[in-house]
mmCIF file of C-alpha atoms and ligand atoms in Angstrom:
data_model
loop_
_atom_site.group_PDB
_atom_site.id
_atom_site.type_symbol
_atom_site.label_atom_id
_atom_site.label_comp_id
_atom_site.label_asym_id
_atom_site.label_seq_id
_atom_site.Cartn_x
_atom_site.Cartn_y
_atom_site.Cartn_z
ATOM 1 C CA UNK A 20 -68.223 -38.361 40.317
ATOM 2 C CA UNK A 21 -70.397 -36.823 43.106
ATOM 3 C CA UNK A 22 -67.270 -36.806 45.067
ATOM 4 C CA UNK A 23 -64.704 -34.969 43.055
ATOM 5 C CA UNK A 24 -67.408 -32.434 41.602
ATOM 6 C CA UNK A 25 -68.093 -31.686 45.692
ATOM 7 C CA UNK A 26 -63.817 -31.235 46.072
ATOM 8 C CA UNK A 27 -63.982 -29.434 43.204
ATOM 9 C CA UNK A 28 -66.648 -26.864 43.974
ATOM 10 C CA UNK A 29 -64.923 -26.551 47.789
ATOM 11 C CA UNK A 30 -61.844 -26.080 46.127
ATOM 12 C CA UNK A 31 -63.285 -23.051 44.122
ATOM 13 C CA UNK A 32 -64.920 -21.492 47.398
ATOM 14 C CA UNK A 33 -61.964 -21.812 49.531
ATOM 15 C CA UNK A 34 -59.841 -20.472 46.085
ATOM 16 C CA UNK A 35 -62.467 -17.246 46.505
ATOM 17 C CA UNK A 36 -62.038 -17.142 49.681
ATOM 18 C CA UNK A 37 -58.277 -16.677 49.854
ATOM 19 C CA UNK A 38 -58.651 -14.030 46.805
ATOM 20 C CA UNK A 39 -60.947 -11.938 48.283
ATOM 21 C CA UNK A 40 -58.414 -12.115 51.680
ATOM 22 C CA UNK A 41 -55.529 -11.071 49.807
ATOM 23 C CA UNK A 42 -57.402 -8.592 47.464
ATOM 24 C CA UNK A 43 -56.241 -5.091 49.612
ATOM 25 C CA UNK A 44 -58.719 -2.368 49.678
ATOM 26 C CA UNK A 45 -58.046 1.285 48.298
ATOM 27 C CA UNK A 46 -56.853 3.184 51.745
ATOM 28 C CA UNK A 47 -59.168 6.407 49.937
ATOM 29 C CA UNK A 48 -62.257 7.030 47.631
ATOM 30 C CA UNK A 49 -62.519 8.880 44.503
ATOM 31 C CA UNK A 50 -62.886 12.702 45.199
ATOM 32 C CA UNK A 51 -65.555 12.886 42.347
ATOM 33 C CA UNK A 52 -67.082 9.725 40.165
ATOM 34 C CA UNK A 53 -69.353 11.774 37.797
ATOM 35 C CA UNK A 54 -66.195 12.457 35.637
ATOM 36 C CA UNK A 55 -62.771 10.801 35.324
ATOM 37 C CA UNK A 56 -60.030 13.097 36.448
ATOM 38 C CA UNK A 57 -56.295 12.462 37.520
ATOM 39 C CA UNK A 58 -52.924 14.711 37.734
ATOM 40 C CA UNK A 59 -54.377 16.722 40.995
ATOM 41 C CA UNK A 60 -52.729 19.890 41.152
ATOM 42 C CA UNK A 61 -54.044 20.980 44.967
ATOM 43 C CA UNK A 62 -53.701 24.401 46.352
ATOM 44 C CA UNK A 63 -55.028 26.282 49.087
ATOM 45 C CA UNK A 64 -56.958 29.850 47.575
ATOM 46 C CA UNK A 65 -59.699 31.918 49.328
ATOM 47 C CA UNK A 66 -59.314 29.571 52.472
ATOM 48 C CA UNK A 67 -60.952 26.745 50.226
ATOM 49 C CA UNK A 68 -59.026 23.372 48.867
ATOM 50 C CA UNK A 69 -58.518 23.567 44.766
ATOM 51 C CA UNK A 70 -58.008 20.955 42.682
ATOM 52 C CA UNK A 71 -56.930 21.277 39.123
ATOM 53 C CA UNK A 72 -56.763 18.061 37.892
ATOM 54 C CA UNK A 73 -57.010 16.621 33.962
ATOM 55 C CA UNK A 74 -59.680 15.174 32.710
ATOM 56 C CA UNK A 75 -59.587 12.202 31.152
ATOM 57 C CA UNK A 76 -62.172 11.187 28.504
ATOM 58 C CA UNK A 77 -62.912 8.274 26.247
ATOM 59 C CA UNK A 78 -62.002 9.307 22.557
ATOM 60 C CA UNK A 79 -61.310 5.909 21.433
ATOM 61 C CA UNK A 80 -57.452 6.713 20.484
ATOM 62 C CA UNK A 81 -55.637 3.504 21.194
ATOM 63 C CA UNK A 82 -52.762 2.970 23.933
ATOM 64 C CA UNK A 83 -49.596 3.542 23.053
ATOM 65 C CA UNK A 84 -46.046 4.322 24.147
ATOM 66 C CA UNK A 85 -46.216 8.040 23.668
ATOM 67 C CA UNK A 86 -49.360 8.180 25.531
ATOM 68 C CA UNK A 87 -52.326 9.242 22.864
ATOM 69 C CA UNK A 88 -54.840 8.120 24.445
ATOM 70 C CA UNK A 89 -54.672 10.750 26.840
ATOM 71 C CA UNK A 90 -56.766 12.987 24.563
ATOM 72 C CA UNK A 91 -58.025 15.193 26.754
ATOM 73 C CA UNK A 92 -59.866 18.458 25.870
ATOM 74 C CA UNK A 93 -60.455 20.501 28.890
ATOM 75 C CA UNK A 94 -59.603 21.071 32.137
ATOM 76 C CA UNK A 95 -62.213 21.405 35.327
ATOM 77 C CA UNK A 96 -61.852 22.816 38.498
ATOM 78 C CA UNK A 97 -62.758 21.150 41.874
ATOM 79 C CA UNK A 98 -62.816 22.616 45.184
ATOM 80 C CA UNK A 99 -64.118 22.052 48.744
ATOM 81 C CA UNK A 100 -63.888 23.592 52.057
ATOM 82 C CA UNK A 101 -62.551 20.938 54.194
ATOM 83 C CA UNK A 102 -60.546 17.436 53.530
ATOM 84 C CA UNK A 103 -63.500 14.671 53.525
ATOM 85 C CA UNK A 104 -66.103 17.250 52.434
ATOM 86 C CA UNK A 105 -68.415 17.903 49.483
ATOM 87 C CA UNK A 106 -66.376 18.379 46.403
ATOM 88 C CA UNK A 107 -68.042 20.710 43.739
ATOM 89 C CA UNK A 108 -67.033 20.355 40.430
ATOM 90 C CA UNK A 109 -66.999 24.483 38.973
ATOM 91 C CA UNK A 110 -67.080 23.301 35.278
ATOM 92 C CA UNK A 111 -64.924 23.779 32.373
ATOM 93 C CA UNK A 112 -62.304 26.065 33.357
ATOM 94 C CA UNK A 113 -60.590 26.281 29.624
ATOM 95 C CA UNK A 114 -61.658 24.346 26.802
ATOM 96 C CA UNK A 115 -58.846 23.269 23.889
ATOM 97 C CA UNK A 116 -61.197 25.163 21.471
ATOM 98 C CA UNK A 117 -60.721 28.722 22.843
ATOM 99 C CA UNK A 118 -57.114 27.733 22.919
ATOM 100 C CA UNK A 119 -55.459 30.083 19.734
ATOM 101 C CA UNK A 120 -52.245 27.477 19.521
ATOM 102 C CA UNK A 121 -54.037 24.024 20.620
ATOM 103 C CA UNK A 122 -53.357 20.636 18.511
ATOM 104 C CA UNK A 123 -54.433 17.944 20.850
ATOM 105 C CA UNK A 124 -53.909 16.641 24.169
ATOM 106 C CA UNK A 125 -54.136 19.196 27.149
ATOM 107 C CA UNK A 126 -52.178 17.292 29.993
ATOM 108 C CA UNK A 127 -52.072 17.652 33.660
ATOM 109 C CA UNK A 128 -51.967 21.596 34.862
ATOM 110 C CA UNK A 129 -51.303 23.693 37.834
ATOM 111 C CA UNK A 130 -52.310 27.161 39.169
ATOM 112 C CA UNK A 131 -51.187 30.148 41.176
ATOM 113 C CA UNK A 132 -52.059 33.294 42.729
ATOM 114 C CA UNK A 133 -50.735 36.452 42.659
ATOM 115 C CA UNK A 134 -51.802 40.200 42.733
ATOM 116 C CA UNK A 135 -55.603 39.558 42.409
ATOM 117 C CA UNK A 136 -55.502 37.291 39.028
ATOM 118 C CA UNK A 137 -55.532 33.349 39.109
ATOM 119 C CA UNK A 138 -52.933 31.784 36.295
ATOM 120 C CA UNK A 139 -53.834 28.568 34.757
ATOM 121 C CA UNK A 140 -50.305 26.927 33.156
ATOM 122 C CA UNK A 141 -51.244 23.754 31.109
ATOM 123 C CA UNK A 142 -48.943 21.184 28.546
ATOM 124 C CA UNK A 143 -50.869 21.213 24.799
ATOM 125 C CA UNK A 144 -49.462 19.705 21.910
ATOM 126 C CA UNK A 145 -49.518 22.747 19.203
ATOM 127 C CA UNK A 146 -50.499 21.904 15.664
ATOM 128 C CA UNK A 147 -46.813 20.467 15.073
ATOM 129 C CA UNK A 148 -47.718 18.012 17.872
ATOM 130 C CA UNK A 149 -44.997 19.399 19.857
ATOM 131 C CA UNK A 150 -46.065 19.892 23.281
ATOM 132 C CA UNK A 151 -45.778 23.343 25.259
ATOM 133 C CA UNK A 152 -46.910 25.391 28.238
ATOM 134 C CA UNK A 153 -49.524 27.307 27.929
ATOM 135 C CA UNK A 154 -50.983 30.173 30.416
ATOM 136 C CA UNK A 155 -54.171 31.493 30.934
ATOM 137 C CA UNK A 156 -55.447 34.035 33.049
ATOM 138 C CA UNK A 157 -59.082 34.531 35.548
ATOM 139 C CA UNK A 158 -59.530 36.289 38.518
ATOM 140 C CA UNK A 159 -61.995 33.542 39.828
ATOM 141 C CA UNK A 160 -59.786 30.400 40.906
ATOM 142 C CA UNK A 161 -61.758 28.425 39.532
ATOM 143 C CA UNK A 162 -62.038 30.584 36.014
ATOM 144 C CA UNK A 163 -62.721 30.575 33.305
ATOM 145 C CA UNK A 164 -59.558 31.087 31.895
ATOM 146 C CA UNK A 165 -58.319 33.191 29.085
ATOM 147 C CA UNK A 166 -55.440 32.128 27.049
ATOM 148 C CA UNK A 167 -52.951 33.512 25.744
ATOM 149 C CA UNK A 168 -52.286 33.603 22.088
ATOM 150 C CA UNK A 169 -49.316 31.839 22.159
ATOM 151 C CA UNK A 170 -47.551 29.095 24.636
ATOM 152 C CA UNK A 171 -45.134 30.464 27.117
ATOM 153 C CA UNK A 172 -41.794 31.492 24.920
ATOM 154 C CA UNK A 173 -39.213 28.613 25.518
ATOM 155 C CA UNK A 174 -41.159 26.308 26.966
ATOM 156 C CA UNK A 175 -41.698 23.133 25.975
ATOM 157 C CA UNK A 176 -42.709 19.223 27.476
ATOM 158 C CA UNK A 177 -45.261 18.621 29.975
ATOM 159 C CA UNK A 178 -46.332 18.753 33.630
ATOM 160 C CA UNK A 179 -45.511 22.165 34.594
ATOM 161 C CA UNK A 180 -45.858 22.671 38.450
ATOM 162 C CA UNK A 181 -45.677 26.249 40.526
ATOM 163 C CA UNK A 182 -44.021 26.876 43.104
ATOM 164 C CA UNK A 183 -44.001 30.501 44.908
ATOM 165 C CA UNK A 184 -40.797 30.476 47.310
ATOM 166 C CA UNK A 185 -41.209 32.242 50.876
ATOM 167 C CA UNK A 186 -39.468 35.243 48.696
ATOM 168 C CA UNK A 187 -42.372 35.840 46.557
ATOM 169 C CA UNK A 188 -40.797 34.762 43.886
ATOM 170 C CA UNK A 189 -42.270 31.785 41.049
ATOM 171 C CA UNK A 190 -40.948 29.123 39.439
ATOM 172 C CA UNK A 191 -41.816 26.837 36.898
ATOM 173 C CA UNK A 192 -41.030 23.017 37.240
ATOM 174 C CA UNK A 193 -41.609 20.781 34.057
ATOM 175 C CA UNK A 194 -41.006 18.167 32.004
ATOM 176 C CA UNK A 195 -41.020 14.652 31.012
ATOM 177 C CA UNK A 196 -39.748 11.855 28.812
ATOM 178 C CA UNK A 197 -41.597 9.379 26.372
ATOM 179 C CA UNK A 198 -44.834 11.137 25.240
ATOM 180 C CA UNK A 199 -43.716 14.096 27.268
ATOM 181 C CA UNK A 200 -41.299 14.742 24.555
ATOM 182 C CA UNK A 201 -38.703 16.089 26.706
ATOM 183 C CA UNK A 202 -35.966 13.532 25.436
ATOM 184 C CA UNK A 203 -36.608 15.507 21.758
ATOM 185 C CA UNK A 204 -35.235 18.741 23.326
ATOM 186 C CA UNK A 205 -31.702 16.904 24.940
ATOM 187 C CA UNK A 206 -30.007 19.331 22.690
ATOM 188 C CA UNK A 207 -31.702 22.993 23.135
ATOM 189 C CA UNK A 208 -33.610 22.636 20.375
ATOM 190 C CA UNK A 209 -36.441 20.820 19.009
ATOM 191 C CA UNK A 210 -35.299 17.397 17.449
ATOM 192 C CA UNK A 211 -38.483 14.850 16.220
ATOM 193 C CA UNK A 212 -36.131 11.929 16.272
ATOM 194 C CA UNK A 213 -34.188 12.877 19.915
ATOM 195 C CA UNK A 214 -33.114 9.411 21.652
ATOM 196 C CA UNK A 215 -34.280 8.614 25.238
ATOM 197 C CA UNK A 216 -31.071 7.702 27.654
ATOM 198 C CA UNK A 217 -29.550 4.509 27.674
ATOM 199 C CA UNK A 218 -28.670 2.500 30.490
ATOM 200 C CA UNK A 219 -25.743 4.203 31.651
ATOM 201 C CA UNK A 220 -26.238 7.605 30.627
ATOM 202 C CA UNK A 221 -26.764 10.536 32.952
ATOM 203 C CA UNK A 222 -30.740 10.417 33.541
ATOM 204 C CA UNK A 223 -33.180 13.422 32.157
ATOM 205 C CA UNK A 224 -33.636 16.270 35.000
ATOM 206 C CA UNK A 225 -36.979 18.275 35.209
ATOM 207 C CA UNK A 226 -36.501 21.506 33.767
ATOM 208 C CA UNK A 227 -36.909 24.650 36.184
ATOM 209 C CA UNK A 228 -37.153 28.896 35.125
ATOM 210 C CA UNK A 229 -38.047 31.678 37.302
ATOM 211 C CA UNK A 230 -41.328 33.324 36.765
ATOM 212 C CA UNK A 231 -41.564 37.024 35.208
ATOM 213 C CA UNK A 232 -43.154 39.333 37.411
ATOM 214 C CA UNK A 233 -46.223 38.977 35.308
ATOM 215 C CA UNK A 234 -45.920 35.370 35.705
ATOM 216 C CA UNK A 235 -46.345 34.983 31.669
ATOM 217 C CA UNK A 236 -42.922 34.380 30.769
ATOM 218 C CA UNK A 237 -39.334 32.551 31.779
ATOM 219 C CA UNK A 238 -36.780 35.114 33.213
ATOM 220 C CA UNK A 239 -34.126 32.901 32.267
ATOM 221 C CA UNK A 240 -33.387 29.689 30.036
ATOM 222 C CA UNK A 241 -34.926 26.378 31.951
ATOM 223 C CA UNK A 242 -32.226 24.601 34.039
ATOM 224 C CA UNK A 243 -31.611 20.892 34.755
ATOM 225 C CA UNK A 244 -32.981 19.998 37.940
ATOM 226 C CA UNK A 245 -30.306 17.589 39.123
ATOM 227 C CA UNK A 246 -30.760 14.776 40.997
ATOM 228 C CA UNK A 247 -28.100 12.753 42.887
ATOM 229 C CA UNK A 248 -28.262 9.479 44.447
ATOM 230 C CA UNK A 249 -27.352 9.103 48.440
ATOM 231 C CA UNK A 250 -23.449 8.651 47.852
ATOM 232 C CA UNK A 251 -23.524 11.763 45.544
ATOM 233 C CA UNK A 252 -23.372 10.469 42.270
ATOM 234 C CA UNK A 253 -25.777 12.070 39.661
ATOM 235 C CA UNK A 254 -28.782 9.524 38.995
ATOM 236 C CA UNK A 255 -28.278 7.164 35.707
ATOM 237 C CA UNK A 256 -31.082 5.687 33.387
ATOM 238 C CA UNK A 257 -30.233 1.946 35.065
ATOM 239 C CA UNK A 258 -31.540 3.712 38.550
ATOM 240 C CA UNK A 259 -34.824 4.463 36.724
ATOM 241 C CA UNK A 260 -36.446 3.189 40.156
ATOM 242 C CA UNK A 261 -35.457 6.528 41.495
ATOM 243 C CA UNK A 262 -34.845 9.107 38.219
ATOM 244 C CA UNK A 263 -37.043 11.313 37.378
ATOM 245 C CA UNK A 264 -39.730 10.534 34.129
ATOM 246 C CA UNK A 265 -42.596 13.061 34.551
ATOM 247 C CA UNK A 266 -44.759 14.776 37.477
ATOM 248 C CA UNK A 267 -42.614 17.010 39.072
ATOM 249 C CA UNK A 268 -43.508 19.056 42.767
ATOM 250 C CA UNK A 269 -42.012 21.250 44.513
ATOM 251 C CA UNK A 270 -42.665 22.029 48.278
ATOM 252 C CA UNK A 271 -40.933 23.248 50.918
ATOM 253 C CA UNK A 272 -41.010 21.558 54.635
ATOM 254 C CA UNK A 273 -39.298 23.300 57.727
ATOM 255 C CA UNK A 274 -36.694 24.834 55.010
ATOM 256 C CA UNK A 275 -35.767 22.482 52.378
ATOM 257 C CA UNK A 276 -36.880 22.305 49.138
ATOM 258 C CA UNK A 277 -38.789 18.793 48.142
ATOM 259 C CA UNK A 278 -39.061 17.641 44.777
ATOM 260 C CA UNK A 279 -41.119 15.001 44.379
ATOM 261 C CA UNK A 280 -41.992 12.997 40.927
ATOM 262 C CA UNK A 281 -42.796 9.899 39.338
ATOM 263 C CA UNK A 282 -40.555 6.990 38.059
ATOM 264 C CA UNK A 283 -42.992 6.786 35.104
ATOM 265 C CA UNK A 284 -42.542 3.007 34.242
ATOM 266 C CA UNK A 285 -41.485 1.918 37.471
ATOM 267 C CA UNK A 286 -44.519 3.691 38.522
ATOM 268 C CA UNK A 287 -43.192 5.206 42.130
ATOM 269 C CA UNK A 288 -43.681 8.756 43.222
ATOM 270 C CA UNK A 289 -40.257 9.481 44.575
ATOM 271 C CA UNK A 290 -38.373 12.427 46.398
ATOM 272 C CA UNK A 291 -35.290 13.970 46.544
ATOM 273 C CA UNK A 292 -33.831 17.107 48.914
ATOM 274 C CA UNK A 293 -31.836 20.011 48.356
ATOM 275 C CA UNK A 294 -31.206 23.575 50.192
ATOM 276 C CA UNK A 295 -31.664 24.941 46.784
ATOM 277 C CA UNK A 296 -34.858 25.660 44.502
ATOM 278 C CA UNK A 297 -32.253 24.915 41.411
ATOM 279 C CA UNK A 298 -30.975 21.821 43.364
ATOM 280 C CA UNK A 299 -28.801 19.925 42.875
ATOM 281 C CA UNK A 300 -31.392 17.230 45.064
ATOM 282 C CA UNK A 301 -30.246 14.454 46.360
ATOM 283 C CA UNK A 302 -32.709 11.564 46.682
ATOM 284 C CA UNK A 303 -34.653 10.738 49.882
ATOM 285 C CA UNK A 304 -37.013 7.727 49.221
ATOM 286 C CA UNK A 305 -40.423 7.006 47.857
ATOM 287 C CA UNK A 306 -43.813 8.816 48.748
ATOM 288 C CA UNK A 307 -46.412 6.656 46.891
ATOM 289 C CA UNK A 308 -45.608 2.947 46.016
ATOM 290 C CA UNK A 309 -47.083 1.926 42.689
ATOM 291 C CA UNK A 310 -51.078 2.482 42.725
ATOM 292 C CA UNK A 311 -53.894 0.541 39.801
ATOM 293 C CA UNK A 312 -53.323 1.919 36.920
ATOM 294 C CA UNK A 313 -49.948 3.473 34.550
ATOM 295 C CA UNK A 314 -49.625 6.365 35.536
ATOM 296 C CA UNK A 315 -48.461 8.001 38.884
ATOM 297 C CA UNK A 316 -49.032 12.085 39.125
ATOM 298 C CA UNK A 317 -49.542 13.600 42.469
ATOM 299 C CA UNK A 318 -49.224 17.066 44.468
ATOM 300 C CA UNK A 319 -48.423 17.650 47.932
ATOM 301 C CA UNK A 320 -49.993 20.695 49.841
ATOM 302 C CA UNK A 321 -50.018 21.673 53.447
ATOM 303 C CA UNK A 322 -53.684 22.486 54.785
ATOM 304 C CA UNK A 323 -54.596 23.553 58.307
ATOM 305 C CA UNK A 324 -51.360 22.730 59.783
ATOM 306 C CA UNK A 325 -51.639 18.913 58.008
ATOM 307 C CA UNK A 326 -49.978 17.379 55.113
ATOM 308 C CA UNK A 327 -52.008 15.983 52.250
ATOM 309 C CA UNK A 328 -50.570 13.855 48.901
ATOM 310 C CA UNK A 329 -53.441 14.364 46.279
ATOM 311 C CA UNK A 330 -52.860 11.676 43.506
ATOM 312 C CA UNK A 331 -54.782 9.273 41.256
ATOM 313 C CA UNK A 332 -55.588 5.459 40.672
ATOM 314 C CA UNK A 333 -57.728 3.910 38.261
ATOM 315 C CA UNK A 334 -59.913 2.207 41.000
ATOM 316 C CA UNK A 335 -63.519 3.520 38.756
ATOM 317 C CA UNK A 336 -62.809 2.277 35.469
ATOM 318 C CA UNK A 337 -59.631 -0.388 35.314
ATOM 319 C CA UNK A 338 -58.340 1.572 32.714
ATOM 320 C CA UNK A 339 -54.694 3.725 32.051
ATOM 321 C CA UNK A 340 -56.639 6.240 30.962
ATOM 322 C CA UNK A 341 -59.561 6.845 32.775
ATOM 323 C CA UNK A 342 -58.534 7.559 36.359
ATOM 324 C CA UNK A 343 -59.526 9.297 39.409
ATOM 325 C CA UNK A 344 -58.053 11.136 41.952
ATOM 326 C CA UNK A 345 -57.842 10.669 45.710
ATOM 327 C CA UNK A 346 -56.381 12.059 48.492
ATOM 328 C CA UNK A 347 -54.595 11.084 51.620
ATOM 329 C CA UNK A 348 -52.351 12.702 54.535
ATOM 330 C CA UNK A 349 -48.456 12.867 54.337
ATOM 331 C CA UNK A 350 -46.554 12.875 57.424
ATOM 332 C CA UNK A 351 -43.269 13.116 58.136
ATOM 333 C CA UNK A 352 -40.375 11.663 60.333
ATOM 334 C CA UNK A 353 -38.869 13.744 62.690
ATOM 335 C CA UNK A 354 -35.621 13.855 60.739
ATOM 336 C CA UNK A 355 -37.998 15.301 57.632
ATOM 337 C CA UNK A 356 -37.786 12.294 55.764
ATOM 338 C CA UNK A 357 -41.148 11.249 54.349
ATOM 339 C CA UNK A 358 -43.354 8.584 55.345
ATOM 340 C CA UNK A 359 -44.097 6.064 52.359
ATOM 341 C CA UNK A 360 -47.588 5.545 51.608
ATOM 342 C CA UNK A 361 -48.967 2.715 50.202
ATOM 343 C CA UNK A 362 -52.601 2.776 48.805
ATOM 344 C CA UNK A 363 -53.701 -0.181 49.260
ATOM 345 C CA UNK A 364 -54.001 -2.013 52.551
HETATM 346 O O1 FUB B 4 -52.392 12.928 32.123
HETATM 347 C C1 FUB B 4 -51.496 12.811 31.067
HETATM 348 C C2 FUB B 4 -50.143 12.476 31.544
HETATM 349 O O2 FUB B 4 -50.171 11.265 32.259
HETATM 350 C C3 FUB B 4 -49.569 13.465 32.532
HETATM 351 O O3 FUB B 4 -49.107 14.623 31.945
HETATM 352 C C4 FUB B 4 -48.524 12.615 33.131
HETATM 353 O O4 FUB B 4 -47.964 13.136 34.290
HETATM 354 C C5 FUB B 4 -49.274 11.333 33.352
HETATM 355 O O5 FUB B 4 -50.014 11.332 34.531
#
């Protein structure tokens, strides 16, 4: 009796043992614990490091497939001066209430600069529940913002993302499928009951449109971003370890455009190339193997001569949708490709 209980408790330490070997540990920290944040749009403004992130809250909505229990209701701004520094949180930044279209949900958002006055572009479900883009204006960058009355006209899905080409000139990146709706607009126009892709159907693109000059509007109808596979063929629902779902970036690296996004439920952030802002891309590899949590949303920015991927796990709170965001450095191969990063070591 003695025996066995002795093999058995051994058998449980050396069990723990192993466990705690093979557990890997988080290769970064939460930026900020005090509040749950994730979607980290970073940008360099005023020589300081911005973050405009989500943040998540618990409202008690239960999971589901179209994602409502990311009820978020505002949106705070983090910044600080140096990678590995203090990060100060600046407050709410734009609250759903002062928002004259808002329904529910305001989803990950992005900023830019231009001509003295910050702009704020956010995804908000409108009363229909459809989801838009919103903009709203500050000349702080880290606001407040003022809305505008109504969501950018023809806009429509989620995760926009900036991008100002060496030109000057702005474009919009969006979209995504599921809750992001964007399967419901396959046909131009808004359809409740619009089917995601099957297997062997051409995959869903992000969307792209050029900025107005007052950055408040699309200059033209939103594009498909294509995306082709290495032998040239355009990317299929089947490859949905390398199509696009939701999270689009755009940056630019000696030249070429990189879009980078997430697989959504194969949970990679992945890459593609092109000469083009419009694409088509073709697809490189991945940047961020699959970190804790549902979700993968990240940005990519280029600070003091370094490369930095700003994402999020749910290391805090072991839950989809609570998360927090880290960051980490990017660096490249000399032929440009990217160097996968995996979070966990
Ligand atoms: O944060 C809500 C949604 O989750 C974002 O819009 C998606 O990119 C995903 O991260």
């Amino acid at each position: 009796m003695m025996k066995s209980t002795l093999i058995t408790a051994s058998l449980v330490v050396f069990s723990l043992g192993v466990y705690a070997q093979a557990k890997k540990q988080p290769i970064s920290q939460p930026l900020v614990s005090h509040i749950f944040t994730a979607d980290p749009s970073a940008h360099v403004f005023e020589g300081k490091i911005y973050i405009y992130p989500s943040h998540d809250i618990e409202t008690g909505v239960s999971q589901n497939g179209d994602g409502d229990h990311f009820d978020m209701r505002d949106i705070h701004v983090l910044s600080m001066d140096k990678i590995g520094e203090k990060v100060t949180d600046h407050g709410i930044a734009i609250d759903k209430k002062d928002i004259p279209w808002a329904g529910r949900q305001l989803w990950a958002p992005d900023a830019a600069y231009k001509n003295g006055t910050y702009y704020l572009y956010f995804p908000l479900k409108d009363k229909n529940d459809v989801f838009k883009i919103g903009v709203a204006t500050s000349k702080k960058p880290y606001g407040p913002f003022k809305a505008e009355k109504e969501p950018i006209k023809g806009s429509f899905s989620i995760d926009p993302a900036v991008f100002k080409d060496s030109d000057g000139s702005f474009y919009l990146y969006f979209g995504g499928i599921w809750g992001g709706q964007l399967q419901r607009w396959a046909t131009g126009s808004y359809n409740p009951d619009g089917k995601l892709k099957t297997p062997n159907e051409v995959a869903f693109s992000p969307k792209v449109a050029k900025l107005s000059a007052d950055m408040k509007s699309f200059t033209e109808e939103p594009k498909d971003v294509q995306i082709l596979d290495e032998n040239g063929k355009v990317l299929l629902e089947s490859d949905n370890t390398k199509r696009f779902f939701e999270g689009a970036w755009m940056h630019k690296y000696k030249g070429k455009y990189y879009l980078s996004y997430s697989t959504g439920d194969t949970h990679f952030v992945s890459y593609a190339t092109s000469d083009n802002p419009y694409g088509p891309f073709t697809y490189k590899g991945v940047v961020l193997n699959p970190v804790e949590g549902w979700t993968t949303h990240h940005s990519i920015v280029e600070i003091k001569g370094k490369w930095y991927l700003f994402y999020h796990d749910v290391q805090l709170s072991g839950k989809t949708h609570l998360r927090n965001i880290k960051v980490t450095e990017l660096k490249y191969n000399p032929d440009g490709t990217i160097q996968t990063i995996t979070a966990y070591r």
